[in-house]
Amino acid sequence: PFDTECIADLHLWLKFLQQASNGINMNLLTYRQPTVEYLSDACEHGIGGYSSAGKAWRWALPQEIEGRFTLNFLEFVAAIIGPWMDHLQGELPPLSCIL
């Protein structure tokens, strides 16, 4: 009595209901106060940054690679390093709100 499209819709609803029964994380839908803030910067000679937790880092670019990357790329890499270091060290709890 049910066509293929109707059966596909029922399967989709079963999937939705399964996800809902496990709970839906509302953290991406509401305003949250950041739990940690990272600031970083870059120039043609190196990159560096620090976090609101007091960690700081810097890395001077070796002379042989100076000028090979755009400043935008170095800024992007610098922005990733702070949270990445905390994640690798297990200091970034699940559902952290990072700014």
CSV table of N, CA and C in Angstrom, one decimal:
chain,number,residue,atom,x,y,z
A,1,PRO,N,0.8,-1.2,0.0
A,1,PRO,CA,0.0,0.0,0.0
A,1,PRO,C,0.9,1.3,0.0
A,2,PHE,N,2.1,1.2,0.4
A,2,PHE,CA,3.0,2.4,0.5
A,2,PHE,C,3.9,2.4,-0.7
A,3,ASP,N,4.1,3.6,-1.3
A,3,ASP,CA,5.0,3.7,-2.5
A,3,ASP,C,6.4,3.9,-1.9
A,4,THR,N,7.4,3.8,-2.8
A,4,THR,CA,8.8,3.9,-2.4
A,4,THR,C,9.1,5.3,-1.7
A,5,GLU,N,8.6,6.3,-2.2
A,5,GLU,CA,8.8,7.7,-1.6
A,5,GLU,C,8.3,7.7,-0.2
A,6,CYS,N,7.1,7.2,0.0
A,6,CYS,CA,6.5,7.2,1.4
A,6,CYS,C,7.4,6.4,2.3
A,7,ILE,N,7.9,5.2,1.9
A,7,ILE,CA,8.8,4.4,2.7
A,7,ILE,C,10.1,5.1,3.0
A,8,ALA,N,10.6,5.8,2.0
A,8,ALA,CA,11.8,6.6,2.3
A,8,ALA,C,11.6,7.7,3.3
A,9,ASP,N,10.4,8.4,3.3
A,9,ASP,CA,10.1,9.4,4.3
A,9,ASP,C,10.0,8.7,5.7
A,10,LEU,N,9.4,7.6,5.8
A,10,LEU,CA,9.3,6.9,7.1
A,10,LEU,C,10.6,6.6,7.6
A,11,HIS,N,11.6,6.1,6.8
A,11,HIS,CA,12.9,5.8,7.2
A,11,HIS,C,13.6,7.1,7.7
A,12,LEU,N,13.4,8.2,7.0
A,12,LEU,CA,14.0,9.5,7.4
A,12,LEU,C,13.4,9.9,8.8
A,13,TRP,N,12.1,9.7,9.0
A,13,TRP,CA,11.5,10.1,10.3
A,13,TRP,C,12.1,9.2,11.4
A,14,LEU,N,12.3,7.9,11.1
A,14,LEU,CA,12.9,7.0,12.1
A,14,LEU,C,14.3,7.5,12.5
A,15,LYS,N,15.0,7.9,11.5
A,15,LYS,CA,16.4,8.5,11.8
A,15,LYS,C,16.3,9.7,12.7
A,16,PHE,N,15.4,10.7,12.3
A,16,PHE,CA,15.2,11.9,13.1
A,16,PHE,C,14.8,11.5,14.6
A,17,LEU,N,13.9,10.6,14.7
A,17,LEU,CA,13.4,10.2,16.1
A,17,LEU,C,14.5,9.6,16.9
A,18,GLN,N,15.4,8.8,16.2
A,18,GLN,CA,16.5,8.2,16.9
A,18,GLN,C,17.5,9.2,17.4
A,19,GLN,N,17.8,10.2,16.5
A,19,GLN,CA,18.7,11.3,17.0
A,19,GLN,C,18.0,12.1,18.1
A,20,ALA,N,16.7,12.4,18.0
A,20,ALA,CA,16.1,13.1,19.1
A,20,ALA,C,16.1,12.4,20.4
A,21,SER,N,15.9,11.1,20.3
A,21,SER,CA,15.9,10.3,21.6
A,21,SER,C,17.3,10.3,22.3
A,22,ASN,N,18.3,10.5,21.5
A,22,ASN,CA,19.7,10.6,22.1
A,22,ASN,C,20.0,12.0,22.6
A,23,GLY,N,19.1,12.9,22.3
A,23,GLY,CA,19.3,14.3,22.7
A,23,GLY,C,20.0,15.1,21.6
A,24,ILE,N,19.6,16.4,21.6
A,24,ILE,CA,20.1,17.3,20.6
A,24,ILE,C,20.9,18.4,21.3
A,25,ASN,N,22.2,18.6,20.9
A,25,ASN,CA,23.0,19.6,21.5
A,25,ASN,C,22.6,21.0,21.1
A,26,MET,N,22.2,21.8,22.0
A,26,MET,CA,21.7,23.1,21.8
A,26,MET,C,22.8,24.2,21.8
A,27,ASN,N,24.0,23.8,22.0
A,27,ASN,CA,25.1,24.8,22.2
A,27,ASN,C,25.3,25.6,20.9
A,28,LEU,N,25.0,25.0,19.8
A,28,LEU,CA,25.2,25.8,18.5
A,28,LEU,C,24.0,26.7,18.2
A,29,LEU,N,23.0,26.7,19.0
A,29,LEU,CA,21.8,27.4,18.7
A,29,LEU,C,21.6,28.6,19.7
A,30,THR,N,22.4,28.7,20.7
A,30,THR,CA,22.2,29.7,21.7
A,30,THR,C,23.5,30.4,21.9
A,31,TYR,N,23.4,31.7,22.5
A,31,TYR,CA,24.6,32.4,22.8
A,31,TYR,C,25.3,31.8,24.0
A,32,ARG,N,26.6,31.7,23.9
A,32,ARG,CA,27.4,31.2,25.0
A,32,ARG,C,28.6,32.1,25.3
A,33,GLN,N,29.0,32.2,26.5
A,33,GLN,CA,30.2,32.9,26.9
A,33,GLN,C,31.4,32.0,26.6
A,34,PRO,N,32.4,32.6,25.9
A,34,PRO,CA,33.5,31.8,25.5
A,34,PRO,C,34.2,31.2,26.8
A,35,THR,N,34.6,30.0,26.7
A,35,THR,CA,35.4,29.4,27.8
A,35,THR,C,36.9,29.6,27.7
A,36,VAL,N,37.3,29.9,26.5
A,36,VAL,CA,38.8,30.2,26.3
A,36,VAL,C,38.9,31.1,25.0
A,37,GLU,N,39.8,32.0,25.1
A,37,GLU,CA,40.0,32.9,24.0
A,37,GLU,C,41.5,32.8,23.5
A,38,TYR,N,41.7,32.7,22.2
A,38,TYR,CA,43.0,32.6,21.6
A,38,TYR,C,43.3,33.9,20.8
A,39,LEU,N,44.4,34.4,20.9
A,39,LEU,CA,44.8,35.5,20.0
A,39,LEU,C,46.2,35.1,19.4
A,40,SER,N,46.3,35.5,18.1
A,40,SER,CA,47.5,35.1,17.4
A,40,SER,C,47.8,36.2,16.4
A,41,ASP,N,49.0,36.2,15.9
A,41,ASP,CA,49.5,37.1,14.9
A,41,ASP,C,50.6,36.5,14.1
A,42,ALA,N,50.9,37.2,12.9
A,42,ALA,CA,51.9,36.7,12.0
A,42,ALA,C,52.6,37.8,11.3
A,43,CYS,N,53.8,37.6,10.9
A,43,CYS,CA,54.5,38.6,10.1
A,43,CYS,C,55.4,37.7,9.2
A,44,GLU,N,56.1,38.4,8.3
A,44,GLU,CA,56.9,37.6,7.4
A,44,GLU,C,58.1,36.9,8.0
A,45,HIS,N,58.3,37.2,9.3
A,45,HIS,CA,59.5,36.5,10.0
A,45,HIS,C,59.0,35.5,11.0
A,46,GLY,N,57.7,35.4,11.3
A,46,GLY,CA,57.3,34.4,12.3
A,46,GLY,C,55.9,34.5,12.7
A,47,ILE,N,55.4,33.5,13.5
A,47,ILE,CA,54.0,33.5,14.0
A,47,ILE,C,54.1,33.3,15.5
A,48,GLY,N,53.0,33.7,16.2
A,48,GLY,CA,52.9,33.5,17.6
A,48,GLY,C,51.5,33.8,18.1
A,49,GLY,N,51.3,33.4,19.4
A,49,GLY,CA,50.0,33.6,19.9
A,49,GLY,C,49.9,33.3,21.4
A,50,TYR,N,48.8,33.6,22.0
A,50,TYR,CA,48.6,33.3,23.4
A,50,TYR,C,47.1,33.0,23.7
A,51,SER,N,46.8,32.5,24.9
A,51,SER,CA,45.4,32.2,25.2
A,51,SER,C,45.1,32.9,26.5
A,52,SER,N,43.7,32.9,26.8
A,52,SER,CA,43.3,33.6,28.0
A,52,SER,C,43.7,32.7,29.2
A,53,ALA,N,44.1,31.5,29.0
A,53,ALA,CA,44.6,30.6,30.1
A,53,ALA,C,46.0,30.9,30.5
A,54,GLY,N,46.7,31.8,29.7
A,54,GLY,CA,48.0,32.2,30.0
A,54,GLY,C,49.1,31.5,29.2
A,55,LYS,N,48.8,30.7,28.3
A,55,LYS,CA,49.8,30.0,27.5
A,55,LYS,C,50.2,30.9,26.3
A,56,ALA,N,51.5,30.9,26.1
A,56,ALA,CA,52.0,31.7,24.9
A,56,ALA,C,52.9,30.9,24.1
A,57,TRP,N,53.1,31.2,22.9
A,57,TRP,CA,54.0,30.4,22.0
A,57,TRP,C,54.4,31.4,20.9
A,58,ARG,N,55.6,31.0,20.3
A,58,ARG,CA,56.0,31.8,19.1
A,58,ARG,C,57.0,30.8,18.3
A,59,TRP,N,57.0,31.1,17.0
A,59,TRP,CA,57.9,30.3,16.1
A,59,TRP,C,58.4,31.3,15.1
A,60,ALA,N,59.7,31.4,15.0
A,60,ALA,CA,60.4,32.2,14.0
A,60,ALA,C,60.5,31.3,12.7
A,61,LEU,N,60.2,31.9,11.6
A,61,LEU,CA,60.3,31.1,10.4
A,61,LEU,C,61.8,31.0,10.0
A,62,PRO,N,62.2,29.8,9.6
A,62,PRO,CA,63.6,29.7,9.1
A,62,PRO,C,63.8,30.6,7.9
A,63,GLN,N,65.0,31.2,7.8
A,63,GLN,CA,65.2,32.1,6.7
A,63,GLN,C,65.0,31.5,5.3
A,64,GLU,N,65.2,30.2,5.1
A,64,GLU,CA,65.0,29.6,3.8
A,64,GLU,C,63.5,29.5,3.4
A,65,ILE,N,62.6,29.7,4.3
A,65,ILE,CA,61.2,29.7,3.9
A,65,ILE,C,60.5,31.1,4.1
A,66,GLU,N,61.3,32.1,4.5
A,66,GLU,CA,60.7,33.4,4.6
A,66,GLU,C,60.3,33.9,3.2
A,67,GLY,N,59.1,34.5,3.1
A,67,GLY,CA,58.7,35.0,1.8
A,67,GLY,C,58.0,34.0,0.9
A,68,ARG,N,58.0,32.7,1.3
A,68,ARG,CA,57.3,31.7,0.5
A,68,ARG,C,55.8,31.6,0.7
A,69,PHE,N,55.3,32.2,1.8
A,69,PHE,CA,53.9,32.1,2.2
A,69,PHE,C,53.3,33.5,2.2
A,70,THR,N,52.0,33.6,1.9
A,70,THR,CA,51.3,34.8,2.1
A,70,THR,C,51.1,35.1,3.5
A,71,LEU,N,50.9,36.4,3.9
A,71,LEU,CA,50.7,36.7,5.3
A,71,LEU,C,49.3,36.1,5.7
A,72,ASN,N,48.3,36.1,4.8
A,72,ASN,CA,47.1,35.5,5.2
A,72,ASN,C,47.2,34.0,5.6
A,73,PHE,N,48.1,33.3,4.8
A,73,PHE,CA,48.3,31.9,5.2
A,73,PHE,C,48.9,31.7,6.6
A,74,LEU,N,49.9,32.6,6.8
A,74,LEU,CA,50.6,32.5,8.1
A,74,LEU,C,49.6,32.9,9.3
A,75,GLU,N,48.8,33.9,9.0
A,75,GLU,CA,47.7,34.2,10.0
A,75,GLU,C,46.8,33.0,10.3
A,76,PHE,N,46.4,32.4,9.2
A,76,PHE,CA,45.5,31.2,9.3
A,76,PHE,C,46.2,30.1,10.2
A,77,VAL,N,47.4,29.8,9.9
A,77,VAL,CA,48.2,28.7,10.6
A,77,VAL,C,48.3,29.1,12.1
A,78,ALA,N,48.6,30.4,12.3
A,78,ALA,CA,48.8,30.9,13.7
A,78,ALA,C,47.5,30.7,14.5
A,79,ALA,N,46.4,31.0,13.8
A,79,ALA,CA,45.1,30.9,14.5
A,79,ALA,C,44.7,29.5,14.9
A,80,ILE,N,45.2,28.5,14.2
A,80,ILE,CA,44.9,27.1,14.4
A,80,ILE,C,45.8,26.5,15.5
A,81,ILE,N,47.0,27.0,15.7
A,81,ILE,CA,48.0,26.4,16.6
A,81,ILE,C,47.5,26.4,18.0
A,82,GLY,N,47.0,27.6,18.5
A,82,GLY,CA,46.6,27.6,20.0
A,82,GLY,C,45.6,26.6,20.4
A,83,PRO,N,44.4,26.5,19.7
A,83,PRO,CA,43.5,25.5,20.1
A,83,PRO,C,44.0,24.1,19.8
A,84,TRP,N,44.8,23.9,18.8
A,84,TRP,CA,45.3,22.6,18.5
A,84,TRP,C,46.2,22.1,19.6
A,85,MET,N,47.1,23.0,20.1
A,85,MET,CA,48.0,22.6,21.2
A,85,MET,C,47.2,22.2,22.4
A,86,ASP,N,46.2,23.0,22.8
A,86,ASP,CA,45.4,22.6,24.0
A,86,ASP,C,44.6,21.3,23.7
A,87,HIS,N,44.2,21.1,22.5
A,87,HIS,CA,43.5,19.8,22.2
A,87,HIS,C,44.4,18.6,22.4
A,88,LEU,N,45.6,18.8,21.8
A,88,LEU,CA,46.6,17.7,21.9
A,88,LEU,C,47.0,17.4,23.3
A,89,GLN,N,47.0,18.4,24.2
A,89,GLN,CA,47.4,18.2,25.6
A,89,GLN,C,46.2,17.8,26.4
A,90,GLY,N,45.1,17.6,25.8
A,90,GLY,CA,43.9,17.3,26.6
A,90,GLY,C,43.3,18.4,27.5
A,91,GLU,N,43.6,19.6,27.2
A,91,GLU,CA,43.2,20.7,28.0
A,91,GLU,C,42.0,21.5,27.4
A,92,LEU,N,41.4,20.9,26.4
A,92,LEU,CA,40.2,21.6,25.8
A,92,LEU,C,39.0,20.6,26.0
A,93,PRO,N,38.2,20.9,27.0
A,93,PRO,CA,37.1,20.0,27.3
A,93,PRO,C,36.1,19.9,26.2
A,94,PRO,N,35.4,18.8,26.1
A,94,PRO,CA,34.3,18.7,25.1
A,94,PRO,C,33.3,19.9,25.2
A,95,LEU,N,32.8,20.3,24.1
A,95,LEU,CA,31.8,21.4,24.0
A,95,LEU,C,32.4,22.7,24.5
A,96,SER,N,33.7,22.9,24.5
A,96,SER,CA,34.3,24.2,24.8
A,96,SER,C,33.8,25.2,23.8
A,97,CYS,N,33.7,26.4,24.3
A,97,CYS,CA,33.3,27.6,23.4
A,97,CYS,C,34.5,28.4,23.2
A,98,ILE,N,35.1,28.3,22.0
A,98,ILE,CA,36.4,28.9,21.7
A,98,ILE,C,36.1,30.2,20.9
A,99,LEU,N,36.9,31.2,21.3
A,99,LEU,CA,36.8,32.5,20.6
A,99,LEU,C,38.2,32.8,20.2
